[in-house]
mmCIF file with all atom_site columns, N, CA and C in Angstrom:
data_model
loop_
_atom_site.group_PDB
_atom_site.id
_atom_site.type_symbol
_atom_site.label_atom_id
_atom_site.label_alt_id
_atom_site.label_comp_id
_atom_site.label_asym_id
_atom_site.label_entity_id
_atom_site.label_seq_id
_atom_site.pdbx_PDB_ins_code
_atom_site.Cartn_x
_atom_site.Cartn_y
_atom_site.Cartn_z
_atom_site.occupancy
_atom_site.B_iso_or_equiv
_atom_site.pdbx_formal_charge
_atom_site.auth_seq_id
_atom_site.auth_comp_id
_atom_site.auth_asym_id
_atom_site.auth_atom_id
_atom_site.pdbx_PDB_model_num
ATOM 1   N N  . UNK A 1 1  ? -13.712 7.549   -9.806  1.00 57.00 ? 36  UNK A N  1
ATOM 2   C CA . UNK A 1 1  ? -12.428 7.373   -8.968  1.00 57.00 ? 36  UNK A CA 1
ATOM 3   C C  . UNK A 1 1  ? -12.871 6.501   -8.351  1.00 57.00 ? 36  UNK A C  1
ATOM 4   N N  . UNK A 1 2  ? -12.265 5.313   -7.568  1.00 63.00 ? 37  UNK A N  1
ATOM 5   C CA . UNK A 1 2  ? -12.507 4.773   -6.185  1.00 63.00 ? 37  UNK A CA 1
ATOM 6   C C  . UNK A 1 2  ? -12.165 4.917   -5.136  1.00 63.00 ? 37  UNK A C  1
ATOM 7   N N  . UNK A 1 3  ? -12.610 5.159   -4.103  1.00 68.00 ? 38  UNK A N  1
ATOM 8   C CA . UNK A 1 3  ? -11.864 5.786   -3.183  1.00 68.00 ? 38  UNK A CA 1
ATOM 9   C C  . UNK A 1 3  ? -12.119 4.681   -1.935  1.00 68.00 ? 38  UNK A C  1
ATOM 10  N N  . UNK A 1 4  ? -10.893 4.044   -1.701  1.00 76.00 ? 39  UNK A N  1
ATOM 11  C CA . UNK A 1 4  ? -11.033 3.085   -0.634  1.00 76.00 ? 39  UNK A CA 1
ATOM 12  C C  . UNK A 1 4  ? -9.762  3.269   0.430   1.00 76.00 ? 39  UNK A C  1
ATOM 13  N N  . UNK A 1 5  ? -9.974  3.122   1.604   1.00 84.00 ? 40  UNK A N  1
ATOM 14  C CA . UNK A 1 5  ? -8.871  3.367   2.496   1.00 84.00 ? 40  UNK A CA 1
ATOM 15  C C  . UNK A 1 5  ? -7.952  2.102   2.426   1.00 84.00 ? 40  UNK A C  1
ATOM 16  N N  . UNK A 1 6  ? -6.611  2.340   2.138   1.00 89.00 ? 41  UNK A N  1
ATOM 17  C CA . UNK A 1 6  ? -5.706  1.070   2.196   1.00 89.00 ? 41  UNK A CA 1
ATOM 18  C C  . UNK A 1 6  ? -4.197  1.960   1.630   1.00 89.00 ? 41  UNK A C  1
ATOM 19  N N  . UNK A 1 7  ? -3.213  1.166   1.217   1.00 93.00 ? 42  UNK A N  1
ATOM 20  C CA . UNK A 1 7  ? -2.261  1.188   0.191   1.00 93.00 ? 42  UNK A CA 1
ATOM 21  C C  . UNK A 1 7  ? -2.459  1.043   -0.920  1.00 93.00 ? 42  UNK A C  1
ATOM 22  N N  . UNK A 1 8  ? -1.731  2.244   -1.653  1.00 95.00 ? 43  UNK A N  1
ATOM 23  C CA . UNK A 1 8  ? -1.545  2.248   -3.132  1.00 95.00 ? 43  UNK A CA 1
ATOM 24  C C  . UNK A 1 8  ? -0.359  2.368   -3.654  1.00 95.00 ? 43  UNK A C  1
ATOM 25  N N  . UNK A 1 9  ? 0.112   1.875   -4.582  1.00 95.00 ? 44  UNK A N  1
ATOM 26  C CA . UNK A 1 9  ? 1.005   1.183   -5.231  1.00 95.00 ? 44  UNK A CA 1
ATOM 27  C C  . UNK A 1 9  ? 1.258   2.201   -6.537  1.00 95.00 ? 44  UNK A C  1
ATOM 28  N N  . UNK A 1 10 ? 2.468   3.308   -6.439  1.00 96.00 ? 45  UNK A N  1
ATOM 29  C CA . UNK A 1 10 ? 2.590   4.109   -7.775  1.00 96.00 ? 45  UNK A CA 1
ATOM 30  C C  . UNK A 1 10 ? 3.575   3.716   -8.572  1.00 96.00 ? 45  UNK A C  1
ATOM 31  N N  . UNK A 1 11 ? 3.689   4.331   -9.534  1.00 96.00 ? 46  UNK A N  1
ATOM 32  C CA . UNK A 1 11 ? 4.841   4.490   -10.779 1.00 96.00 ? 46  UNK A CA 1
ATOM 33  C C  . UNK A 1 11 ? 4.564   5.683   -10.889 1.00 96.00 ? 46  UNK A C  1
ATOM 34  N N  . UNK A 1 12 ? 5.881   6.470   -10.907 1.00 96.00 ? 47  UNK A N  1
ATOM 35  C CA . UNK A 1 12 ? 5.785   7.823   -11.108 1.00 96.00 ? 47  UNK A CA 1
ATOM 36  C C  . UNK A 1 12 ? 6.948   8.417   -11.695 1.00 96.00 ? 47  UNK A C  1
ATOM 37  N N  . UNK A 1 13 ? 6.949   9.733   -12.602 1.00 96.00 ? 48  UNK A N  1
ATOM 38  C CA . UNK A 1 13 ? 8.297   10.268  -13.222 1.00 96.00 ? 48  UNK A CA 1
ATOM 39  C C  . UNK A 1 13 ? 8.361   11.566  -12.613 1.00 96.00 ? 48  UNK A C  1
ATOM 40  N N  . UNK A 1 14 ? 9.442   11.696  -11.890 1.00 95.00 ? 49  UNK A N  1
ATOM 41  C CA . UNK A 1 14 ? 9.969   12.976  -11.260 1.00 95.00 ? 49  UNK A CA 1
ATOM 42  C C  . UNK A 1 14 ? 10.072  14.191  -11.860 1.00 95.00 ? 49  UNK A C  1
ATOM 43  N N  . UNK A 1 15 ? 9.969   15.192  -11.387 1.00 94.00 ? 50  UNK A N  1
ATOM 44  C CA . UNK A 1 15 ? 10.182  16.111  -12.191 1.00 94.00 ? 50  UNK A CA 1
ATOM 45  C C  . UNK A 1 15 ? 11.618  16.461  -13.071 1.00 94.00 ? 50  UNK A C  1
ATOM 46  N N  . UNK A 1 16 ? 12.635  15.837  -12.889 1.00 95.00 ? 51  UNK A N  1
ATOM 47  C CA . UNK A 1 16 ? 13.771  15.882  -13.248 1.00 95.00 ? 51  UNK A CA 1
ATOM 48  C C  . UNK A 1 16 ? 13.461  14.951  -14.455 1.00 95.00 ? 51  UNK A C  1
ATOM 49  N N  . UNK A 1 17 ? 12.683  13.501  -14.341 1.00 95.00 ? 52  UNK A N  1
ATOM 50  C CA . UNK A 1 17 ? 12.530  12.805  -15.653 1.00 95.00 ? 52  UNK A CA 1
ATOM 51  C C  . UNK A 1 17 ? 12.989  11.127  -15.103 1.00 95.00 ? 52  UNK A C  1
ATOM 52  N N  . UNK A 1 18 ? 13.206  11.095  -13.882 1.00 95.00 ? 53  UNK A N  1
ATOM 53  C CA . UNK A 1 18 ? 13.699  9.650   -13.576 1.00 95.00 ? 53  UNK A CA 1
ATOM 54  C C  . UNK A 1 18 ? 12.481  8.807   -12.952 1.00 95.00 ? 53  UNK A C  1
ATOM 55  N N  . UNK A 1 19 ? 12.288  7.809   -13.858 1.00 95.00 ? 54  UNK A N  1
ATOM 56  C CA . UNK A 1 19 ? 11.273  6.990   -13.249 1.00 95.00 ? 54  UNK A CA 1
ATOM 57  C C  . UNK A 1 19 ? 11.559  6.411   -12.029 1.00 95.00 ? 54  UNK A C  1
ATOM 58  N N  . UNK A 1 20 ? 10.518  6.107   -10.986 1.00 95.00 ? 55  UNK A N  1
ATOM 59  C CA . UNK A 1 20 ? 10.274  6.074   -9.599  1.00 95.00 ? 55  UNK A CA 1
ATOM 60  C C  . UNK A 1 20 ? 9.105   4.813   -9.767  1.00 95.00 ? 55  UNK A C  1
ATOM 61  N N  . UNK A 1 21 ? 9.596   3.791   -9.452  1.00 94.00 ? 56  UNK A N  1
ATOM 62  C CA . UNK A 1 21 ? 8.708   2.517   -9.228  1.00 94.00 ? 56  UNK A CA 1
ATOM 63  C C  . UNK A 1 21 ? 8.348   2.149   -7.620  1.00 94.00 ? 56  UNK A C  1
ATOM 64  N N  . UNK A 1 22 ? 7.215   1.190   -7.444  1.00 94.00 ? 57  UNK A N  1
ATOM 65  C CA . UNK A 1 22 ? 6.838   0.455   -6.336  1.00 94.00 ? 57  UNK A CA 1
ATOM 66  C C  . UNK A 1 22 ? 7.213   1.693   -5.281  1.00 94.00 ? 57  UNK A C  1
ATOM 67  N N  . UNK A 1 23 ? 6.504   2.603   -5.340  1.00 95.00 ? 58  UNK A N  1
ATOM 68  C CA . UNK A 1 23 ? 5.801   3.612   -4.218  1.00 95.00 ? 58  UNK A CA 1
ATOM 69  C C  . UNK A 1 23 ? 4.592   3.276   -3.336  1.00 95.00 ? 58  UNK A C  1
ATOM 70  N N  . UNK A 1 24 ? 4.495   3.185   -2.380  1.00 95.00 ? 59  UNK A N  1
ATOM 71  C CA . UNK A 1 24 ? 3.374   2.522   -1.492  1.00 95.00 ? 59  UNK A CA 1
ATOM 72  C C  . UNK A 1 24 ? 3.476   3.748   -0.591  1.00 95.00 ? 59  UNK A C  1
ATOM 73  N N  . UNK A 1 25 ? 1.989   4.017   -0.633  1.00 95.00 ? 60  UNK A N  1
ATOM 74  C CA . UNK A 1 25 ? 1.416   5.095   0.263   1.00 95.00 ? 60  UNK A CA 1
ATOM 75  C C  . UNK A 1 25 ? 0.491   4.693   0.838   1.00 95.00 ? 60  UNK A C  1
ATOM 76  N N  . UNK A 1 26 ? 0.181   4.996   2.190   1.00 94.00 ? 61  UNK A N  1
ATOM 77  C CA . UNK A 1 26 ? -1.193  4.647   2.889   1.00 94.00 ? 61  UNK A CA 1
ATOM 78  C C  . UNK A 1 26 ? -1.921  5.939   2.151   1.00 94.00 ? 61  UNK A C  1
ATOM 79  N N  . UNK A 1 27 ? -3.357  5.673   2.164   1.00 93.00 ? 62  UNK A N  1
ATOM 80  C CA . UNK A 1 27 ? -4.448  6.601   2.156   1.00 93.00 ? 62  UNK A CA 1
ATOM 81  C C  . UNK A 1 27 ? -5.811  6.269   2.747   1.00 93.00 ? 62  UNK A C  1
ATOM 82  N N  . UNK A 1 28 ? -6.409  7.377   2.987   1.00 92.00 ? 63  UNK A N  1
ATOM 83  C CA . UNK A 1 28 ? -7.678  7.152   3.398   1.00 92.00 ? 63  UNK A CA 1
ATOM 84  C C  . UNK A 1 28 ? -8.880  7.102   2.286   1.00 92.00 ? 63  UNK A C  1
ATOM 85  N N  . UNK A 1 29 ? -8.139  7.720   0.996   1.00 92.00 ? 64  UNK A N  1
ATOM 86  C CA . UNK A 1 29 ? -8.783  7.710   -0.504  1.00 92.00 ? 64  UNK A CA 1
ATOM 87  C C  . UNK A 1 29 ? -7.788  7.663   -1.206  1.00 92.00 ? 64  UNK A C  1
ATOM 88  N N  . UNK A 1 30 ? -7.783  7.546   -2.534  1.00 93.00 ? 65  UNK A N  1
ATOM 89  C CA . UNK A 1 30 ? -6.998  7.978   -3.725  1.00 93.00 ? 65  UNK A CA 1
ATOM 90  C C  . UNK A 1 30 ? -6.794  9.048   -3.583  1.00 93.00 ? 65  UNK A C  1
ATOM 91  N N  . UNK A 1 31 ? -7.231  10.198  -3.562  1.00 94.00 ? 66  UNK A N  1
ATOM 92  C CA . UNK A 1 31 ? -6.953  11.596  -3.560  1.00 94.00 ? 66  UNK A CA 1
ATOM 93  C C  . UNK A 1 31 ? -5.939  11.814  -2.499  1.00 94.00 ? 66  UNK A C  1
ATOM 94  N N  . UNK A 1 32 ? -6.693  11.666  -1.005  1.00 95.00 ? 67  UNK A N  1
ATOM 95  C CA . UNK A 1 32 ? -5.548  11.657  -0.459  1.00 95.00 ? 67  UNK A CA 1
ATOM 96  C C  . UNK A 1 32 ? -4.194  11.115  -0.429  1.00 95.00 ? 67  UNK A C  1
ATOM 97  N N  . UNK A 1 33 ? -3.923  9.777   -1.254  1.00 95.00 ? 68  UNK A N  1
ATOM 98  C CA . UNK A 1 33 ? -2.763  9.211   -1.515  1.00 95.00 ? 68  UNK A CA 1
ATOM 99  C C  . UNK A 1 33 ? -1.919  9.772   -2.619  1.00 95.00 ? 68  UNK A C  1
ATOM 100 N N  . UNK A 1 34 ? -2.747  10.523  -3.309  1.00 96.00 ? 69  UNK A N  1
ATOM 101 C CA . UNK A 1 34 ? -1.968  11.416  -4.447  1.00 96.00 ? 69  UNK A CA 1
ATOM 102 C C  . UNK A 1 34 ? -1.679  12.590  -3.754  1.00 96.00 ? 69  UNK A C  1
ATOM 103 N N  . UNK A 1 35 ? -2.240  13.429  -2.966  1.00 96.00 ? 70  UNK A N  1
ATOM 104 C CA . UNK A 1 35 ? -1.689  14.344  -2.611  1.00 96.00 ? 70  UNK A CA 1
ATOM 105 C C  . UNK A 1 35 ? -0.480  14.490  -1.791  1.00 96.00 ? 70  UNK A C  1
ATOM 106 N N  . UNK A 1 36 ? -0.436  13.465  -0.879  1.00 96.00 ? 71  UNK A N  1
ATOM 107 C CA . UNK A 1 36 ? 0.984   12.662  -0.725  1.00 96.00 ? 71  UNK A CA 1
ATOM 108 C C  . UNK A 1 36 ? 2.076   12.295  -1.297  1.00 96.00 ? 71  UNK A C  1
ATOM 109 N N  . UNK A 1 37 ? 1.745   11.920  -2.367  1.00 96.00 ? 72  UNK A N  1
ATOM 110 C CA . UNK A 1 37 ? 3.084   11.705  -3.810  1.00 96.00 ? 72  UNK A CA 1
ATOM 111 C C  . UNK A 1 37 ? 3.190   12.856  -4.068  1.00 96.00 ? 72  UNK A C  1
ATOM 112 N N  . UNK A 1 38 ? 2.111   13.665  -4.420  1.00 96.00 ? 73  UNK A N  1
ATOM 113 C CA . UNK A 1 38 ? 2.691   15.159  -4.539  1.00 96.00 ? 73  UNK A CA 1
ATOM 114 C C  . UNK A 1 38 ? 3.392   16.001  -3.786  1.00 96.00 ? 73  UNK A C  1
ATOM 115 N N  . UNK A 1 39 ? 2.905   15.584  -2.541  1.00 96.00 ? 74  UNK A N  1
ATOM 116 C CA . UNK A 1 39 ? 3.892   16.557  -1.381  1.00 96.00 ? 74  UNK A CA 1
ATOM 117 C C  . UNK A 1 39 ? 5.462   16.152  -1.559  1.00 96.00 ? 74  UNK A C  1
ATOM 118 N N  . UNK A 1 40 ? 5.911   14.810  -1.610  1.00 95.00 ? 75  UNK A N  1
ATOM 119 C CA . UNK A 1 40 ? 6.893   14.304  -1.328  1.00 95.00 ? 75  UNK A CA 1
ATOM 120 C C  . UNK A 1 40 ? 7.866   14.458  -2.715  1.00 95.00 ? 75  UNK A C  1
ATOM 121 N N  . UNK A 1 41 ? 7.113   14.257  -3.978  1.00 95.00 ? 76  UNK A N  1
ATOM 122 C CA . UNK A 1 41 ? 7.543   14.563  -5.237  1.00 95.00 ? 76  UNK A CA 1
ATOM 123 C C  . UNK A 1 41 ? 6.958   15.723  -6.035  1.00 95.00 ? 76  UNK A C  1
ATOM 124 N N  . UNK A 1 42 ? 7.683   16.763  -5.990  1.00 93.00 ? 77  UNK A N  1
ATOM 125 C CA . UNK A 1 42 ? 6.911   17.916  -6.569  1.00 93.00 ? 77  UNK A CA 1
ATOM 126 C C  . UNK A 1 42 ? 7.069   18.083  -7.753  1.00 93.00 ? 77  UNK A C  1
ATOM 127 N N  . UNK A 1 43 ? 5.937   18.286  -8.542  1.00 94.00 ? 78  UNK A N  1
ATOM 128 C CA . UNK A 1 43 ? 5.494   18.331  -9.935  1.00 94.00 ? 78  UNK A CA 1
ATOM 129 C C  . UNK A 1 43 ? 6.004   17.011  -10.361 1.00 94.00 ? 78  UNK A C  1
ATOM 130 N N  . UNK A 1 44 ? 5.625   16.083  -10.061 1.00 95.00 ? 79  UNK A N  1
ATOM 131 C CA . UNK A 1 44 ? 5.932   14.839  -10.565 1.00 95.00 ? 79  UNK A CA 1
ATOM 132 C C  . UNK A 1 44 ? 4.534   14.088  -11.575 1.00 95.00 ? 79  UNK A C  1
ATOM 133 N N  . UNK A 1 45 ? 4.972   13.438  -12.417 1.00 96.00 ? 80  UNK A N  1
ATOM 134 C CA . UNK A 1 45 ? 3.761   12.820  -13.181 1.00 96.00 ? 80  UNK A CA 1
ATOM 135 C C  . UNK A 1 45 ? 3.572   11.417  -12.816 1.00 96.00 ? 80  UNK A C  1
ATOM 136 N N  . UNK A 1 46 ? 2.284   11.079  -12.213 1.00 96.00 ? 81  UNK A N  1
ATOM 137 C CA . UNK A 1 46 ? 1.731   9.771   -11.825 1.00 96.00 ? 81  UNK A CA 1
ATOM 138 C C  . UNK A 1 46 ? 1.731   8.905   -12.894 1.00 96.00 ? 81  UNK A C  1
ATOM 139 N N  . UNK A 1 47 ? 2.425   7.891   -13.215 1.00 96.00 ? 82  UNK A N  1
ATOM 140 C CA . UNK A 1 47 ? 2.177   7.356   -14.602 1.00 96.00 ? 82  UNK A CA 1
ATOM 141 C C  . UNK A 1 47 ? 1.166   5.803   -14.271 1.00 96.00 ? 82  UNK A C  1
ATOM 142 N N  . UNK A 1 48 ? 0.660   5.402   -12.863 1.00 96.00 ? 83  UNK A N  1
ATOM 143 C CA . UNK A 1 48 ? 0.133   4.445   -12.853 1.00 96.00 ? 83  UNK A CA 1
ATOM 144 C C  . UNK A 1 48 ? -0.214  4.229   -11.143 1.00 96.00 ? 83  UNK A C  1
ATOM 145 N N  . UNK A 1 49 ? -0.947  3.794   -10.706 1.00 95.00 ? 84  UNK A N  1
ATOM 146 C CA . UNK A 1 49 ? -1.746  3.810   -9.384  1.00 95.00 ? 84  UNK A CA 1
ATOM 147 C C  . UNK A 1 49 ? -2.391  2.439   -9.421  1.00 95.00 ? 84  UNK A C  1
ATOM 148 N N  . UNK A 1 50 ? -2.046  1.672   -8.348  1.00 94.00 ? 85  UNK A N  1
ATOM 149 C CA . UNK A 1 50 ? -2.982  0.486   -8.035  1.00 94.00 ? 85  UNK A CA 1
ATOM 150 C C  . UNK A 1 50 ? -2.991  0.571   -6.535  1.00 94.00 ? 85  UNK A C  1
ATOM 151 N N  . UNK A 1 51 ? -4.336  -0.344  -6.437  1.00 92.00 ? 86  UNK A N  1
ATOM 152 C CA . UNK A 1 51 ? -4.587  -0.655  -4.926  1.00 92.00 ? 86  UNK A CA 1
ATOM 153 C C  . UNK A 1 51 ? -3.884  -1.971  -4.480  1.00 92.00 ? 86  UNK A C  1
ATOM 154 N N  . UNK A 1 52 ? -3.115  -1.818  -3.172  1.00 89.00 ? 87  UNK A N  1
ATOM 155 C CA . UNK A 1 52 ? -2.210  -3.090  -2.556  1.00 89.00 ? 87  UNK A CA 1
ATOM 156 C C  . UNK A 1 52 ? -3.329  -3.717  -2.247  1.00 89.00 ? 87  UNK A C  1
ATOM 157 N N  . UNK A 1 53 ? -3.388  -5.229  -2.242  1.00 81.00 ? 88  UNK A N  1
ATOM 158 C CA . UNK A 1 53 ? -4.440  -6.011  -1.776  1.00 81.00 ? 88  UNK A CA 1
ATOM 159 C C  . UNK A 1 53 ? -3.915  -6.967  -0.998  1.00 81.00 ? 88  UNK A C  1
ATOM 160 N N  . UNK A 1 54 ? -4.276  -6.891  0.188   1.00 74.00 ? 89  UNK A N  1
ATOM 161 C CA . UNK A 1 54 ? -3.921  -8.212  1.274   1.00 74.00 ? 89  UNK A CA 1
ATOM 162 C C  . UNK A 1 54 ? -4.493  -9.276  0.829   1.00 74.00 ? 89  UNK A C  1
ATOM 163 N N  . UNK A 1 55 ? -3.168  -10.160 0.769   1.00 66.00 ? 90  UNK A N  1
ATOM 164 C CA . UNK A 1 55 ? -3.412  -11.539 0.771   1.00 66.00 ? 90  UNK A CA 1
ATOM 165 C C  . UNK A 1 55 ? -4.512  -12.237 1.934   1.00 66.00 ? 90  UNK A C  1
ATOM 166 N N  . UNK A 1 56 ? -4.871  -13.461 1.727   1.00 57.00 ? 91  UNK A N  1
ATOM 167 C CA . UNK A 1 56 ? -5.681  -14.060 2.922   1.00 57.00 ? 91  UNK A CA 1
ATOM 168 C C  . UNK A 1 56 ? -5.085  -13.640 4.364   1.00 57.00 ? 91  UNK A C  1
ATOM 169 N N  . UNK A 1 57 ? -5.986  -13.227 5.212   1.00 49.00 ? 92  UNK A N  1
ATOM 170 C CA . UNK A 1 57 ? -5.737  -13.161 6.354   1.00 49.00 ? 92  UNK A CA 1
ATOM 171 C C  . UNK A 1 57 ? -5.242  -14.333 7.228   1.00 49.00 ? 92  UNK A C  1
ATOM 172 N N  . UNK A 1 58 ? -5.955  -15.691 6.796   1.00 51.00 ? 93  UNK A N  1
ATOM 173 C CA . UNK A 1 58 ? -5.681  -16.857 7.361   1.00 51.00 ? 93  UNK A CA 1
ATOM 174 C C  . UNK A 1 58 ? -4.502  -17.265 7.388   1.00 51.00 ? 93  UNK A C  1
ATOM 175 N N  . UNK A 1 59 ? -3.629  -17.037 5.882   1.00 48.00 ? 94  UNK A N  1
ATOM 176 C CA . UNK A 1 59 ? -2.372  -17.439 5.781   1.00 48.00 ? 94  UNK A CA 1
ATOM 177 C C  . UNK A 1 59 ? -1.276  -16.792 6.758   1.00 48.00 ? 94  UNK A C  1
ATOM 178 N N  . UNK A 1 60 ? -1.667  -15.632 7.382   1.00 50.00 ? 95  UNK A N  1
ATOM 179 C CA . UNK A 1 60 ? -0.948  -14.915 8.047   1.00 50.00 ? 95  UNK A CA 1
ATOM 180 C C  . UNK A 1 60 ? -0.971  -15.668 9.720   1.00 50.00 ? 95  UNK A C  1
ATOM 181 N N  . UNK A 1 61 ? -2.147  -16.010 9.921   1.00 49.00 ? 96  UNK A N  1
ATOM 182 C CA . UNK A 1 61 ? -2.254  -16.526 11.349  1.00 49.00 ? 96  UNK A CA 1
ATOM 183 C C  . UNK A 1 61 ? -2.303  -18.152 11.584  1.00 49.00 ? 96  UNK A C  1
ATOM 184 N N  . UNK A 1 62 ? -1.229  -18.531 11.809  1.00 51.00 ? 97  UNK A N  1
ATOM 185 C CA . UNK A 1 62 ? -1.047  -20.171 11.901  1.00 51.00 ? 97  UNK A CA 1
ATOM 186 C C  . UNK A 1 62 ? -2.262  -20.774 13.039  1.00 51.00 ? 97  UNK A C  1
ATOM 187 N N  . UNK A 1 63 ? -2.521  -22.129 12.555  1.00 52.00 ? 98  UNK A N  1
ATOM 188 C CA . UNK A 1 63 ? -3.359  -22.884 13.264  1.00 52.00 ? 98  UNK A CA 1
ATOM 189 C C  . UNK A 1 63 ? -2.948  -23.511 14.297  1.00 52.00 ? 98  UNK A C  1
ATOM 190 N N  . UNK A 1 64 ? -2.962  -23.322 15.533  1.00 50.00 ? 99  UNK A N  1
ATOM 191 C CA . UNK A 1 64 ? -2.201  -23.786 16.559  1.00 50.00 ? 99  UNK A CA 1
ATOM 192 C C  . UNK A 1 64 ? -3.105  -24.766 17.545  1.00 50.00 ? 99  UNK A C  1
ATOM 193 N N  . UNK A 1 65 ? -2.777  -25.659 17.645  1.00 54.00 ? 100 UNK A N  1
ATOM 194 C CA . UNK A 1 65 ? -3.420  -26.823 18.515  1.00 54.00 ? 100 UNK A CA 1
ATOM 195 C C  . UNK A 1 65 ? -2.952  -26.763 19.789  1.00 54.00 ? 100 UNK A C  1
ATOM 196 N N  . UNK A 1 66 ? -3.378  -26.632 20.733  1.00 53.00 ? 101 UNK A N  1
ATOM 197 C CA . UNK A 1 66 ? -3.006  -26.462 22.313  1.00 53.00 ? 101 UNK A CA 1
ATOM 198 C C  . UNK A 1 66 ? -3.623  -28.041 22.782  1.00 53.00 ? 101 UNK A C  1
ATOM 199 N N  . UNK A 1 67 ? -2.608  -28.787 23.113  1.00 58.00 ? 102 UNK A N  1
ATOM 200 C CA . UNK A 1 67 ? -3.126  -30.413 23.939  1.00 58.00 ? 102 UNK A CA 1
ATOM 201 C C  . UNK A 1 67 ? -2.276  -29.893 25.705  1.00 58.00 ? 102 UNK A C  1
ATOM 202 N N  . UNK A 1 68 ? -2.987  -30.501 26.326  1.00 57.00 ? 103 UNK A N  1
ATOM 203 C CA . UNK A 1 68 ? -2.823  -30.261 27.735  1.00 57.00 ? 103 UNK A CA 1
ATOM 204 C C  . UNK A 1 68 ? -2.105  -31.741 27.921  1.00 57.00 ? 103 UNK A C  1
ATOM 205 N N  . UNK A 1 69 ? -0.912  -31.504 29.001  1.00 55.00 ? 104 UNK A N  1
ATOM 206 C CA . UNK A 1 69 ? 0.117   -33.092 28.721  1.00 55.00 ? 104 UNK A CA 1
ATOM 207 C C  . UNK A 1 69 ? -0.267  -33.053 30.644  1.00 55.00 ? 104 UNK A C  1
ATOM 208 N N  . UNK A 1 70 ? -0.498  -34.095 30.911  1.00 58.00 ? 105 UNK A N  1
ATOM 209 C CA . UNK A 1 70 ? -0.662  -34.603 32.342  1.00 58.00 ? 105 UNK A CA 1
ATOM 210 C C  . UNK A 1 70 ? 0.636   -35.131 32.361  1.00 58.00 ? 105 UNK A C  1
ATOM 211 N N  . UNK A 1 71 ? 1.344   -35.003 33.377  1.00 57.00 ? 106 UNK A N  1
ATOM 212 C CA . UNK A 1 71 ? 2.765   -35.888 33.871  1.00 57.00 ? 106 UNK A CA 1
ATOM 213 C C  . UNK A 1 71 ? 2.252   -37.186 34.641  1.00 57.00 ? 106 UNK A C  1
#
């Protein structure tokens, strides 16, 4: 099991049988994220868990060019 700090995306089946998708939980490791899910959804079945991958950080910070204008 790969333990990396970040957000984990879960699909679970709750104790009463309801399918819950797109649960995002932050954890220092996969096991910590699993524990948080099991605290919130007691007796749930974890169907899938994927790591949420951040997109390129350059896409989030625009390149701004400043030009000095003299009157």
